[in-house]
Short mmCIF file of C-alpha atoms and ligand atoms in Angstrom, two decimals:
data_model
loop_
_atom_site.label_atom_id
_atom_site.label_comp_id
_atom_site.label_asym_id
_atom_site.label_seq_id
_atom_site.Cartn_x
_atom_site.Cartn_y
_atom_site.Cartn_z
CA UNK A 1 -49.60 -29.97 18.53
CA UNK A 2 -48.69 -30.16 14.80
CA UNK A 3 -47.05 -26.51 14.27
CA UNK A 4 -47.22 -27.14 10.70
CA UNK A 5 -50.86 -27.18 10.74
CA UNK A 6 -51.85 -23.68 12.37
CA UNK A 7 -50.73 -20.41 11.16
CA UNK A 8 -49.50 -17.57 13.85
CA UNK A 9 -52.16 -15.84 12.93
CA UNK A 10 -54.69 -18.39 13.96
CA UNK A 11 -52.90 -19.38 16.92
CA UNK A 12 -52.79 -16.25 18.40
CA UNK A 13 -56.29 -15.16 17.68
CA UNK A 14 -57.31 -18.32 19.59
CA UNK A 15 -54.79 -16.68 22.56
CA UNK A 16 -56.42 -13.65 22.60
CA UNK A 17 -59.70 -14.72 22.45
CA UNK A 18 -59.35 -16.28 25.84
CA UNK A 19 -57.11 -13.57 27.18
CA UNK A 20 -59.62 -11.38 26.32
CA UNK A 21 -62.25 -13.21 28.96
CA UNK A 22 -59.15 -13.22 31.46
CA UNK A 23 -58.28 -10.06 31.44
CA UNK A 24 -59.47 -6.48 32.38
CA UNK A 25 -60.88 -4.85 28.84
CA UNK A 26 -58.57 -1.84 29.63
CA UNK A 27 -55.82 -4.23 29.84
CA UNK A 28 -56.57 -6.21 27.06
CA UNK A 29 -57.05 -3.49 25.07
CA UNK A 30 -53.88 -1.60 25.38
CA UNK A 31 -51.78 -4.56 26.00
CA UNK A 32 -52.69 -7.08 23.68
CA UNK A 33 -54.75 -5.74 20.94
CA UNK A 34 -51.41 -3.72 19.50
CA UNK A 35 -49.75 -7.19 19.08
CA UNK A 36 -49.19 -8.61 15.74
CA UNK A 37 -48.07 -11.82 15.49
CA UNK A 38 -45.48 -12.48 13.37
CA UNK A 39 -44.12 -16.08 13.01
CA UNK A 40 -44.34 -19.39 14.82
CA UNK A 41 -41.92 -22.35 14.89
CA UNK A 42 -42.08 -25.69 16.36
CA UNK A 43 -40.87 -24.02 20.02
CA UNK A 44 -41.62 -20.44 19.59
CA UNK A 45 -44.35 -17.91 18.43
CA UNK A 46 -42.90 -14.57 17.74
CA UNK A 47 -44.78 -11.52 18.94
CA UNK A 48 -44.31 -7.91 17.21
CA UNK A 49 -45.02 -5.01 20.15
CA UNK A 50 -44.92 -0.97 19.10
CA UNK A 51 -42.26 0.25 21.54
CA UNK A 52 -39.30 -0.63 23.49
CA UNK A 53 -41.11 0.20 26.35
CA UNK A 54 -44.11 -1.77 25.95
CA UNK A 55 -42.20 -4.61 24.95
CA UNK A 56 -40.51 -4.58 28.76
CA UNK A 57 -44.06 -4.23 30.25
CA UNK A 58 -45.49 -7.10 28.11
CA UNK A 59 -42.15 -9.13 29.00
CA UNK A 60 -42.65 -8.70 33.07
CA UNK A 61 -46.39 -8.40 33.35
CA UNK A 62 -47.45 -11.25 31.06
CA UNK A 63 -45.43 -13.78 29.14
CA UNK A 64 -45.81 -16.23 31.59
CA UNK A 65 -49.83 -15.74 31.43
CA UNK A 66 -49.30 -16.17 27.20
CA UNK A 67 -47.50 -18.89 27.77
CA UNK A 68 -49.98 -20.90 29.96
CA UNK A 69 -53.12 -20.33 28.18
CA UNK A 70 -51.08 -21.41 24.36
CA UNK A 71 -49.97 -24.34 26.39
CA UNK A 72 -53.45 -25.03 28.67
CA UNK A 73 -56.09 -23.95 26.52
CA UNK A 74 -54.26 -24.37 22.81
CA UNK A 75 -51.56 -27.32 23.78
CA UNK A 76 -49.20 -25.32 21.98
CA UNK A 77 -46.37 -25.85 24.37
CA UNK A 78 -44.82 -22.75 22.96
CA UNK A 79 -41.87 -19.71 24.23
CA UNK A 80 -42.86 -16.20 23.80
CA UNK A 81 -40.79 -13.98 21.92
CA UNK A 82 -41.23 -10.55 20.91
CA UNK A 83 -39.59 -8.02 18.69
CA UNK A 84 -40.04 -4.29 18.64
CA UNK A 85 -42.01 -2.62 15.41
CA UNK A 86 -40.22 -0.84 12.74
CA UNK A 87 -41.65 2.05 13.47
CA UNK A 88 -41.86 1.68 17.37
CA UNK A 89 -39.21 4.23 17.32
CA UNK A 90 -36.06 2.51 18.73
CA UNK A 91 -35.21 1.09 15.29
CA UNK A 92 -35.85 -2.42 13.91
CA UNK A 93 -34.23 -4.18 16.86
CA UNK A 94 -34.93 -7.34 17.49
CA UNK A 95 -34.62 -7.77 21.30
CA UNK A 96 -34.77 -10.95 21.04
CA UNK A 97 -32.24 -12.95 18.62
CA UNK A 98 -35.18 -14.70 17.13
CA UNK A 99 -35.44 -15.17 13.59
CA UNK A 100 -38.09 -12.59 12.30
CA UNK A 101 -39.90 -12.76 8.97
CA UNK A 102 -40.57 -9.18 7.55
CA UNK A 103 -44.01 -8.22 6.75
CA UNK A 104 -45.25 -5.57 4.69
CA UNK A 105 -46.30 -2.67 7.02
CA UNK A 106 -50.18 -1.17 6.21
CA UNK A 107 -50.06 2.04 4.39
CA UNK A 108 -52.54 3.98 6.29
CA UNK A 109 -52.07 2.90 10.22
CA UNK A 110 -55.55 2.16 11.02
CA UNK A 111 -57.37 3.79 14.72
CA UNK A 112 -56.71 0.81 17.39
CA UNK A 113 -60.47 0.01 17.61
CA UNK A 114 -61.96 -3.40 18.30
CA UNK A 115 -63.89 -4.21 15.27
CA UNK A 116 -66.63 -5.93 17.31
CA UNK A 117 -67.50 -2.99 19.60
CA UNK A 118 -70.17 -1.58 17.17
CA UNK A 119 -73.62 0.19 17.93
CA UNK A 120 -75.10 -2.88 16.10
CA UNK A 121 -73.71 -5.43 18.33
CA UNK A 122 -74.53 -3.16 21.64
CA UNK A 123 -77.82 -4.33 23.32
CA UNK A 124 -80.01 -1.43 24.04
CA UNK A 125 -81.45 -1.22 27.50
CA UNK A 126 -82.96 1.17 30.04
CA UNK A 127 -79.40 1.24 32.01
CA UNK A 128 -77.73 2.61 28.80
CA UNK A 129 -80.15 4.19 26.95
CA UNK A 130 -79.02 7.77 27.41
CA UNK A 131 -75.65 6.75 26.99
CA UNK A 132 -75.64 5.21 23.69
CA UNK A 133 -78.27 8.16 22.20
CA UNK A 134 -75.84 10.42 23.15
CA UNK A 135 -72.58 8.31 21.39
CA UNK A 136 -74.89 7.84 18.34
CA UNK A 137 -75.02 11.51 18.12
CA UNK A 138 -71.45 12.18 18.36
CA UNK A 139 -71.04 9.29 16.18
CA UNK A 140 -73.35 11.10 13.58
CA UNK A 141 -72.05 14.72 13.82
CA UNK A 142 -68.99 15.19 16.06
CA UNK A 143 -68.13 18.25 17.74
CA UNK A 144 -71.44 19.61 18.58
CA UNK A 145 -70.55 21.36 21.40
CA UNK A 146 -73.18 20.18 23.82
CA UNK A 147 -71.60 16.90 23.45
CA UNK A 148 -67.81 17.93 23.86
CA UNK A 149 -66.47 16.16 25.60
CA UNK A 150 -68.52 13.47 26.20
CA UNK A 151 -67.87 11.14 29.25
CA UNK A 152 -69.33 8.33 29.78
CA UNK A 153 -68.94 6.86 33.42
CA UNK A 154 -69.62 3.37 35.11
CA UNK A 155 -68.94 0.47 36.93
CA UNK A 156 -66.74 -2.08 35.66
CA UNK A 157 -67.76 -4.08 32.16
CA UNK A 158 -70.79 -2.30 31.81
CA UNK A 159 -69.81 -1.22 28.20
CA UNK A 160 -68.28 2.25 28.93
CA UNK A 161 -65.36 0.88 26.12
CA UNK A 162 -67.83 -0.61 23.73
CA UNK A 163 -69.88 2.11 23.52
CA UNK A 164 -66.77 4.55 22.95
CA UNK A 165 -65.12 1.86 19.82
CA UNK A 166 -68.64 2.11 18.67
CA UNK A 167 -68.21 6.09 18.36
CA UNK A 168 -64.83 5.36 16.89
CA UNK A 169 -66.19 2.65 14.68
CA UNK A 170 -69.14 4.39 12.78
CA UNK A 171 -66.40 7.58 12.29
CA UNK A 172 -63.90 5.60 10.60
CA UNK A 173 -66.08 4.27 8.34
CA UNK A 174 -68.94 6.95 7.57
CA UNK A 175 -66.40 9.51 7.24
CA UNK A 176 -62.79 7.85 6.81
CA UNK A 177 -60.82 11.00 6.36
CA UNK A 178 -61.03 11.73 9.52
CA UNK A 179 -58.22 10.95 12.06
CA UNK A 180 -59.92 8.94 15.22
CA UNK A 181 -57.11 8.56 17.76
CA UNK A 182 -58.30 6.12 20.46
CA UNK A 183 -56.53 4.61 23.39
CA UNK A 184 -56.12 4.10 26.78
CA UNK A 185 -55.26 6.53 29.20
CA UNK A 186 -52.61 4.43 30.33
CA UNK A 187 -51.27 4.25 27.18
CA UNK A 188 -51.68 7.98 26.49
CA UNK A 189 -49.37 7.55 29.43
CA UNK A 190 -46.97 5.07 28.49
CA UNK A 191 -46.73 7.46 25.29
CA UNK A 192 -45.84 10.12 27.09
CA UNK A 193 -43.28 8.43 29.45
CA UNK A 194 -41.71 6.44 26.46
CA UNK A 195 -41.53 10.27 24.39
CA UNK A 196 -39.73 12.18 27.30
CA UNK A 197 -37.48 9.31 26.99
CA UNK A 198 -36.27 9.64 23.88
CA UNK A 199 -36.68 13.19 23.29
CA UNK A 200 -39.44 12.90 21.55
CA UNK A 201 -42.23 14.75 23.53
CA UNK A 202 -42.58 17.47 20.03
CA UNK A 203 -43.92 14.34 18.18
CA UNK A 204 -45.95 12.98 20.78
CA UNK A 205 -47.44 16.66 20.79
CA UNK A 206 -48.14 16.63 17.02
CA UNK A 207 -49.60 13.08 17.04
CA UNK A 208 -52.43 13.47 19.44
CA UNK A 209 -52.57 17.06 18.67
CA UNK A 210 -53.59 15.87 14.79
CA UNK A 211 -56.90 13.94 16.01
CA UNK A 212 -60.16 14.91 14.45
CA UNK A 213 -61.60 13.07 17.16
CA UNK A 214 -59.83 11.84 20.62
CA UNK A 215 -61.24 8.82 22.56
CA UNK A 216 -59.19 8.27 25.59
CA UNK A 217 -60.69 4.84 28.23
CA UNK A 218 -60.29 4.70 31.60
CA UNK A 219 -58.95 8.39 32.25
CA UNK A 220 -59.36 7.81 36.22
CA UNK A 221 -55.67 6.14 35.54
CA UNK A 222 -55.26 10.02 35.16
CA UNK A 223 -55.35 10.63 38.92
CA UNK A 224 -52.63 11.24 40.59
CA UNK A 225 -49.90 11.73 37.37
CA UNK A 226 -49.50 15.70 37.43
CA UNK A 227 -47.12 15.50 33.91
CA UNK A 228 -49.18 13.43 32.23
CA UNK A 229 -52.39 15.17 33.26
CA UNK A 230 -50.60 18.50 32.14
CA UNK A 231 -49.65 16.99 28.44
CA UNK A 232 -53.74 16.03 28.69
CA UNK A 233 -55.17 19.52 29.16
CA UNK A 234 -52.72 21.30 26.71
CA UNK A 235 -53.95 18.31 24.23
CA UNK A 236 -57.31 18.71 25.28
CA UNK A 237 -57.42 22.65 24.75
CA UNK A 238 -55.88 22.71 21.36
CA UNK A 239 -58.35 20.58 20.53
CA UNK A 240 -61.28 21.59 21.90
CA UNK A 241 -60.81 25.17 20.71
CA UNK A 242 -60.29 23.47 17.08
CA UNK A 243 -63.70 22.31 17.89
CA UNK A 244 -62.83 18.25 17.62
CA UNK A 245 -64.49 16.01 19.60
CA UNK A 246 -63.14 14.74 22.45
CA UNK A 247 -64.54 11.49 24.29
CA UNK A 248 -63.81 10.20 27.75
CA UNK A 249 -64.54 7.14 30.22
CA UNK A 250 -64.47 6.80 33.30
CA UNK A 251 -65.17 4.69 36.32
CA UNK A 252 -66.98 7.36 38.01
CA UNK A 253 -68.92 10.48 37.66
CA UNK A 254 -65.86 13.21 36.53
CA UNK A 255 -66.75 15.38 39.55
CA UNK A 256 -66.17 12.99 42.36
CA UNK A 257 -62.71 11.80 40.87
CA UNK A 258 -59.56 12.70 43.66
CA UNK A 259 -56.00 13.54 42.12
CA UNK A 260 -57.33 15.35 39.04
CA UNK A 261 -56.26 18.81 38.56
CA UNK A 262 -58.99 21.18 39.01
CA UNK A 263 -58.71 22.70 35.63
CA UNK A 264 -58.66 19.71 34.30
CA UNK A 265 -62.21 18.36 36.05
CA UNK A 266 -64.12 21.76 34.90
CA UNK A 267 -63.08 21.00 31.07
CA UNK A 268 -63.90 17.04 31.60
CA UNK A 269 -67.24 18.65 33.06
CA UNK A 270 -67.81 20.93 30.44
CA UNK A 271 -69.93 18.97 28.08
CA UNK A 272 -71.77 15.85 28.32
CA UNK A 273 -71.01 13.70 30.69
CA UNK A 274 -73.96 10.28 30.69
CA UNK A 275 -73.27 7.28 33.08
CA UNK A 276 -74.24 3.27 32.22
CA UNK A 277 -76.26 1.70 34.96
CA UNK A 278 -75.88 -1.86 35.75
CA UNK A 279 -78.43 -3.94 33.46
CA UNK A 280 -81.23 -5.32 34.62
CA UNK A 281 -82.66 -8.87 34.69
CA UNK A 282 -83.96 -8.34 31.06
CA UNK A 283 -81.25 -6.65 29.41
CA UNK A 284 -79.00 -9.69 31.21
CA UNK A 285 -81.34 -12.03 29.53
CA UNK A 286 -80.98 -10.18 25.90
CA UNK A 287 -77.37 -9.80 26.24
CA UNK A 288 -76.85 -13.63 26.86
CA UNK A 289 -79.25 -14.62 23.85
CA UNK A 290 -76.65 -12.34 21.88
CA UNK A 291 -73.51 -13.44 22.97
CA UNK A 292 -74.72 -17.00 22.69
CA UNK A 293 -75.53 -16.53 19.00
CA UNK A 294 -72.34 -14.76 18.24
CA UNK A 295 -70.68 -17.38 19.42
CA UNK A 296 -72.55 -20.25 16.97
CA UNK A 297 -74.65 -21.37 20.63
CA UNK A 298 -78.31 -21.77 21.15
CA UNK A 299 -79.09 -21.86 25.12
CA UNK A 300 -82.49 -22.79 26.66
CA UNK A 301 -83.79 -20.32 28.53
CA UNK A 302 -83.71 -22.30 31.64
CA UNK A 303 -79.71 -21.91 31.47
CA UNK A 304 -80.41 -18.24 30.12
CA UNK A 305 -82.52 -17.66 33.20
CA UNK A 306 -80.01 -19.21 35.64
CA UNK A 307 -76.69 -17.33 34.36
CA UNK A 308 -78.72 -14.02 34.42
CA UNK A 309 -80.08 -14.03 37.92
CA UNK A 310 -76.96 -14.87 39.00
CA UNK A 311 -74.80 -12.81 37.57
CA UNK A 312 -75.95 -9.37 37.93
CA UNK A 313 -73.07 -6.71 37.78
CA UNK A 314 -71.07 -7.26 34.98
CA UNK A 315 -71.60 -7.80 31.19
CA UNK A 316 -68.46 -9.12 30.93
CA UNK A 317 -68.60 -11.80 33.85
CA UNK A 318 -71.73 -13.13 31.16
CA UNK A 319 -69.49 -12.86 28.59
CA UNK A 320 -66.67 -14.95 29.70
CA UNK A 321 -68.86 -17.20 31.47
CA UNK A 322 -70.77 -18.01 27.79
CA UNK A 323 -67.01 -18.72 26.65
CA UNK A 324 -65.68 -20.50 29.34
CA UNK A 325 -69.17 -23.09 28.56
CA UNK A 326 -68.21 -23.06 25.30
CA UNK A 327 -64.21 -24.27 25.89
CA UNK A 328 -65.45 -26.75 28.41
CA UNK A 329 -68.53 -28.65 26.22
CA UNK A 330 -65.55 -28.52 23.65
CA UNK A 331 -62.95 -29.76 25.67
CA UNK A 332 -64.74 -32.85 27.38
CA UNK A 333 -66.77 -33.24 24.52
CA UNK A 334 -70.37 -32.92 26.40
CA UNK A 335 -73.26 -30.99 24.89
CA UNK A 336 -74.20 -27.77 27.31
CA UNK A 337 -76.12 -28.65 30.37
CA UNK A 338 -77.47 -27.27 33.46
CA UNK A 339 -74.78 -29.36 35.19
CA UNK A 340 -72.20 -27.81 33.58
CA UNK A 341 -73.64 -24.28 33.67
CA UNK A 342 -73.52 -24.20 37.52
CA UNK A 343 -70.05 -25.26 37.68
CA UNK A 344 -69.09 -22.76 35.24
CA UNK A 345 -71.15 -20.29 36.95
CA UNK A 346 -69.84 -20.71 40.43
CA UNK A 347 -66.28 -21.48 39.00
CA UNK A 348 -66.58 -17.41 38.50
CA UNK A 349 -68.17 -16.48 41.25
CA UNK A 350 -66.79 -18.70 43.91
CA UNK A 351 -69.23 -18.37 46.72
CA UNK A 352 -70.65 -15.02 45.64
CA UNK A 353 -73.26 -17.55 43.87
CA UNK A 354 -74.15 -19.01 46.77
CA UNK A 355 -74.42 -16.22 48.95
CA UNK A 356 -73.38 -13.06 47.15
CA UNK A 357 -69.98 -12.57 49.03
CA UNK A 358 -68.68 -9.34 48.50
CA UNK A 359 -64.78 -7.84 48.73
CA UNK A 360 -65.80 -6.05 52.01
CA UNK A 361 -67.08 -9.21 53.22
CA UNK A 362 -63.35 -10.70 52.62
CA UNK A 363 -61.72 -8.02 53.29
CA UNK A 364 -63.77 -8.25 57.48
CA UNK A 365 -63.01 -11.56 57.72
CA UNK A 366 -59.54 -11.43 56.97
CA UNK A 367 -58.99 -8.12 59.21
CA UNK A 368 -60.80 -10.31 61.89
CA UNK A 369 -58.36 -13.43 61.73
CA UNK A 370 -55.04 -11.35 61.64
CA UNK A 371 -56.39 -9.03 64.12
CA UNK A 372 -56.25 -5.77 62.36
CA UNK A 373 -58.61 -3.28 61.78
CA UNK A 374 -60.81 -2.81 58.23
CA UNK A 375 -59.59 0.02 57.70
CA UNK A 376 -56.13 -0.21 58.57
CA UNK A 377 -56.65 -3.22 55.50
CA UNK A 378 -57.23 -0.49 52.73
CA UNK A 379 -55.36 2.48 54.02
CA UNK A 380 -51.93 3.27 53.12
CA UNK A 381 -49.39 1.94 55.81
CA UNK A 382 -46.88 -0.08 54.91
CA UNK A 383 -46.34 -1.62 58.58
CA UNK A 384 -45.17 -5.37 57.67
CA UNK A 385 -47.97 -7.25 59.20
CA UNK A 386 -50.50 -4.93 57.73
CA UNK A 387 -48.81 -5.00 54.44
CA UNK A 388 -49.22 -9.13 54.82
CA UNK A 389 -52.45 -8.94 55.67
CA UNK A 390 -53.67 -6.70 53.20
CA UNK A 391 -51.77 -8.77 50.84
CA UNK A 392 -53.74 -11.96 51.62
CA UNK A 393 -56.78 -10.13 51.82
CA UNK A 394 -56.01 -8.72 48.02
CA UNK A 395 -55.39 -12.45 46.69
CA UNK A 396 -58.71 -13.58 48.61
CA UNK A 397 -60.33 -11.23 46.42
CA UNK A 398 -58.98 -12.35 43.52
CA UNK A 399 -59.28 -16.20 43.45
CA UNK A 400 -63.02 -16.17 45.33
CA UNK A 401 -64.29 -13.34 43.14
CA UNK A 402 -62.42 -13.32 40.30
CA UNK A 403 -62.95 -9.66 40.54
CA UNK A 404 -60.54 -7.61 38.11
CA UNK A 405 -57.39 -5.91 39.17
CA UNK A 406 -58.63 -2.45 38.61
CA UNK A 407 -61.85 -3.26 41.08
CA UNK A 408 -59.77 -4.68 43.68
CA UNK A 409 -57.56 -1.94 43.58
CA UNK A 410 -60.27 0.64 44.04
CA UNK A 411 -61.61 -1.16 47.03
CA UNK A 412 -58.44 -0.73 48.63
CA UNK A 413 -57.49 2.92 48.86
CA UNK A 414 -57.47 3.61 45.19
CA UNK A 415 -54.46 1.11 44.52
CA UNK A 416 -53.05 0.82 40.59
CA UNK A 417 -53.70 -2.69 39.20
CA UNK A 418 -50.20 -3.33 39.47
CA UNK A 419 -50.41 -3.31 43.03
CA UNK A 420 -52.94 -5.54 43.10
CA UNK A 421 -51.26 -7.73 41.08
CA UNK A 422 -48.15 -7.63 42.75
CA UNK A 423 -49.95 -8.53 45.50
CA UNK A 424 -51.59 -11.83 44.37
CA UNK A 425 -48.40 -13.11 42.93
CA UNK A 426 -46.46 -12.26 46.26
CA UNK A 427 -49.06 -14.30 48.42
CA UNK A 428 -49.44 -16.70 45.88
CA UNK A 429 -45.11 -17.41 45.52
CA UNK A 430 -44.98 -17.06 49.90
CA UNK A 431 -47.98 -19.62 50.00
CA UNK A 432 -45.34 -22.32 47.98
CA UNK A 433 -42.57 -21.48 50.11
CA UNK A 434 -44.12 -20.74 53.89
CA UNK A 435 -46.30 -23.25 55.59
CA UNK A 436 -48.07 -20.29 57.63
CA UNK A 437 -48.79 -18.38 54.73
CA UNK A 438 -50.34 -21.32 53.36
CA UNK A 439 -52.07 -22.16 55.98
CA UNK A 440 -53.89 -18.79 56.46
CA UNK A 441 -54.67 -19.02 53.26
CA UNK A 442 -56.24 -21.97 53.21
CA UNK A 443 -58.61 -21.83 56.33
CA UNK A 444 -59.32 -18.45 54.92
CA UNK A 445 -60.87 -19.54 51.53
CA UNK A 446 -62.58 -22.12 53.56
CA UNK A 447 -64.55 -20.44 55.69
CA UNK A 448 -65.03 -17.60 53.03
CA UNK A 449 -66.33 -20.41 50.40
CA UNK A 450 -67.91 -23.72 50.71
CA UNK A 451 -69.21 -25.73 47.87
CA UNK A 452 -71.85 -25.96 45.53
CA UNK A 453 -74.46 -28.54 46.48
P1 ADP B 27 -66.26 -1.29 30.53
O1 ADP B 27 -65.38 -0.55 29.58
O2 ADP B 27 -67.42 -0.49 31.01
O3 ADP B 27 -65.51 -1.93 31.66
P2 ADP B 27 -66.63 -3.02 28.25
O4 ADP B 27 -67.06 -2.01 27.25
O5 ADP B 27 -65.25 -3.51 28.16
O6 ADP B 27 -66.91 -2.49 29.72
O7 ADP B 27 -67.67 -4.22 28.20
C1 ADP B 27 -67.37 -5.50 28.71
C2 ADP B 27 -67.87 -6.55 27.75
O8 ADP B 27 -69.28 -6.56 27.75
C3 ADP B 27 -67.45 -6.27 26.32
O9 ADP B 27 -67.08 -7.45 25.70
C4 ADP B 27 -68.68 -5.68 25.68
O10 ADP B 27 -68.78 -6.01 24.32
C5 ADP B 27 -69.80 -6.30 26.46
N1 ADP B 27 -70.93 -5.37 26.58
C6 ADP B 27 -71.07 -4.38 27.48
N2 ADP B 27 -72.23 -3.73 27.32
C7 ADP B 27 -72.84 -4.33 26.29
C8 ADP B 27 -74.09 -4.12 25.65
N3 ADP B 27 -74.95 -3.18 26.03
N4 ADP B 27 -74.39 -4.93 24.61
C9 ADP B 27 -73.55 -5.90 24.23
N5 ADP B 27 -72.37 -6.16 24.79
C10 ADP B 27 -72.01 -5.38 25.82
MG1 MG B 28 -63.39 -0.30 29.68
#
């Protein structure tokens, strides 16, 4: 590729566009939408990061993912380097030895919302409908206190995050004096973690103690971490007594979460708390004709009607499918077929398409052929054969399905992502190295997945 041609800014857009479709939104969203890039070169783009500690986490968890898809999907055969923000805290190091071009830093630090996720560009249907009446009112007039806090709880990519920018969105710019803090309740966490490291827990206080309004995603990452949880109530209190509005996702309904403080749950059940249903055929079909257009496509409604009845859970499983159509018509040069809709279809849904194969399904069949029991599979003992099989069973999961980390992990015992994706690397590293591993692997995806006639 001709370096001198693309700017970092465009390159990386084009990155994280198609992270974006790779990726868990929670982990997209606190991993790679704080990035700026900074410079590219002919062998390196440079990456800025907020914190020391997020820079290690980006470094271990996914520079060699950034580095495939620039390479694959931009053929920019590019190294990843990062340096650590100005005002990251731990100075204006730059980890990395790479020559870094200042930029001028924004005045007024923006909230870390996606600009896309507005109530405009979320489809209204009769799975969200409560949901997004509810946002719109906070949106309108925050801190009523019928609607603090709100929570609004789901299955995966069923807009729980959309819907909560949106809230975010309208705020910051119908009334843009007011401080929106939004983020991640793992990086709430990672906040927290980095702060008691340096000493700094008094600022981390202030900062999320100054929010007008607080929208935390994904707080089930909550369970479980008693210090962070106790930073979160004390947070929660001050502001909830200052009357600010507070609001929450989840993956489920507050009340049936496990390793939340009790306190904690009555205060996150306090208010409002509306779920998002999976959408139905028609809101499917709407949703497609959307994403289509936003993305410069017009579909037939045959292909419409296909992608739609077959993929039923998740809004963003359409999404990324709509993209991955896109890249490939692009890429081979083809105009949009039904042809190449199947392919991309079952290419994310493995033999789920065919015959709706589910993670239980995989996870029987491979407690069957390694004689161990279900659920010994998800449970928590670390007994070496179990550990391998759950292992397998984990990566099945993941290359069949596609299923995000976060899912996966929930179907076995509640495990963090980062199990999970331990996991698949582990069995995917053995299966290169040890002939039985592979082998098991193998006849497992076989007989788990046939193909597409
Ligand atoms: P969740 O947080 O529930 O896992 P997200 O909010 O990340 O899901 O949504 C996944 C993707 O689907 C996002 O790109 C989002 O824009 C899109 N999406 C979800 N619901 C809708 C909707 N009702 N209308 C338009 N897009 C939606
Ligand atoms: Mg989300």
């Amino acid at each position: 590729m001709d370096n001198i041609l693309i700017t970092h800014d465009k390159l990386w857009d084009g990155a994280k566009e198609i992270l974006r479709g790779s990726l868990p939104g929670h982990a997209f969203n606190t991993w790679f939408e704080p990035i700026n890039p900074i410079a590219v070169t002919d062998e390196e783009l440079i990456l800025e990061v907020p914190s020391q500690f997020f820079f290690e986490w980006i470094e271990t968890h996914y520079t060699g993912l950034i580095e495939k898809t620039l390479c694959e999907k931009l053929q920019a055969n590019l190294r990843v380097k990062y340096t650590v923000s100005p005002d990251g805290g731990s100075a204006s190091t730059d980890i990395t030895g790479a020559p870094v071009i200042a930029r001028p830093r924004p005045t007024h630090e923006p909230p870390q919302l996606n600009k896309r996720y507005t109530f405009t560009s979320f489809i209204e249907g009769n799975n969200n409908q409560f949901a997004r009446a509810a946002g719109t009112s906070v949106a309108e007039e925050p801190g009523q206190p019928n609607y603090n806090p709100l929570v609004i709880y789901g299955g995966v990519g069923l807009g729980k995050t959309h819907l909560m920018h949106a809230i975010g969105n309208h705020l910051h710019q119908t009334k843009p004096d007011l401080r929106v803090i939004c983020c991640t309740s793992e990086k709430f966490t990672m906040d927290f973690i980095s702060a008691i490291q340096k000493s700094k827990t008094v600022e981390f206080s202030r900062k999320y103690r100054s929010a007008h309004v607080l929208l935390i995603d994904d707080i089930q990452f909550f369970q479980n971490k008693e210090q962070t949880q106790e930073q979160f109530f004390h947070t929660f209190n001050e502001l909830y007594q200052a009357g600010r509005q507070i609001v929450l996702t989840a993956d489920r309904y507050p009340g049936e979460m496990s390793g939340l403080q009790d306190r904690l749950l009555s205060r996150f059940k306090s208010g409002l708390a509306v779920d998002i249903q999976p959408p139905d055929f028609e809101v499917r079909v709407a949703i497609l004709l959307e994403k289509a257009e936003q993305n410069g496509l017009s579909l037939p409604y045959e292909i419409v009607e296909f992608m739609a009845t077959h993929i039923k859970n998740n809004i963003r499983e359409l999404e990324s499918t709509i993209i991955r159509i896109l890249a490939h018509s692009s890429l081979t040069n083809r105009e949009i077929d039904m042809a190449m809709v199947k392919q991309a279809v079952k290419d994310r849904l493995g033999k789920q398409f065919m015959s709706e194969l589910t993670i239980e399904d995989i996870i029987g069949r491979v407690a069957e052929a390694t004689n161990n029991r279900e659920e010994d599979l998800v449970s928590a003992s670390r007994k070496k054969p179990l550990v391998e099989a759950r292992q397998v069973a984990i990566f099945l999961c993941r290359e069949i399905l596609g299923t995000p980390l976060v899912e996966i992990g929930l179907h076995f015992g509640g495990r963090d992502h980062t199990t999970i994706l331990h996991a698949c690397r582990n069995i995917k590293a053995r299966s290169k190295k040890e002939p039985r591993i592979r082998q098991l692997v193998k006849k497992l995806r076989q007989e788990l997945t046939f193909p597409l006639t």
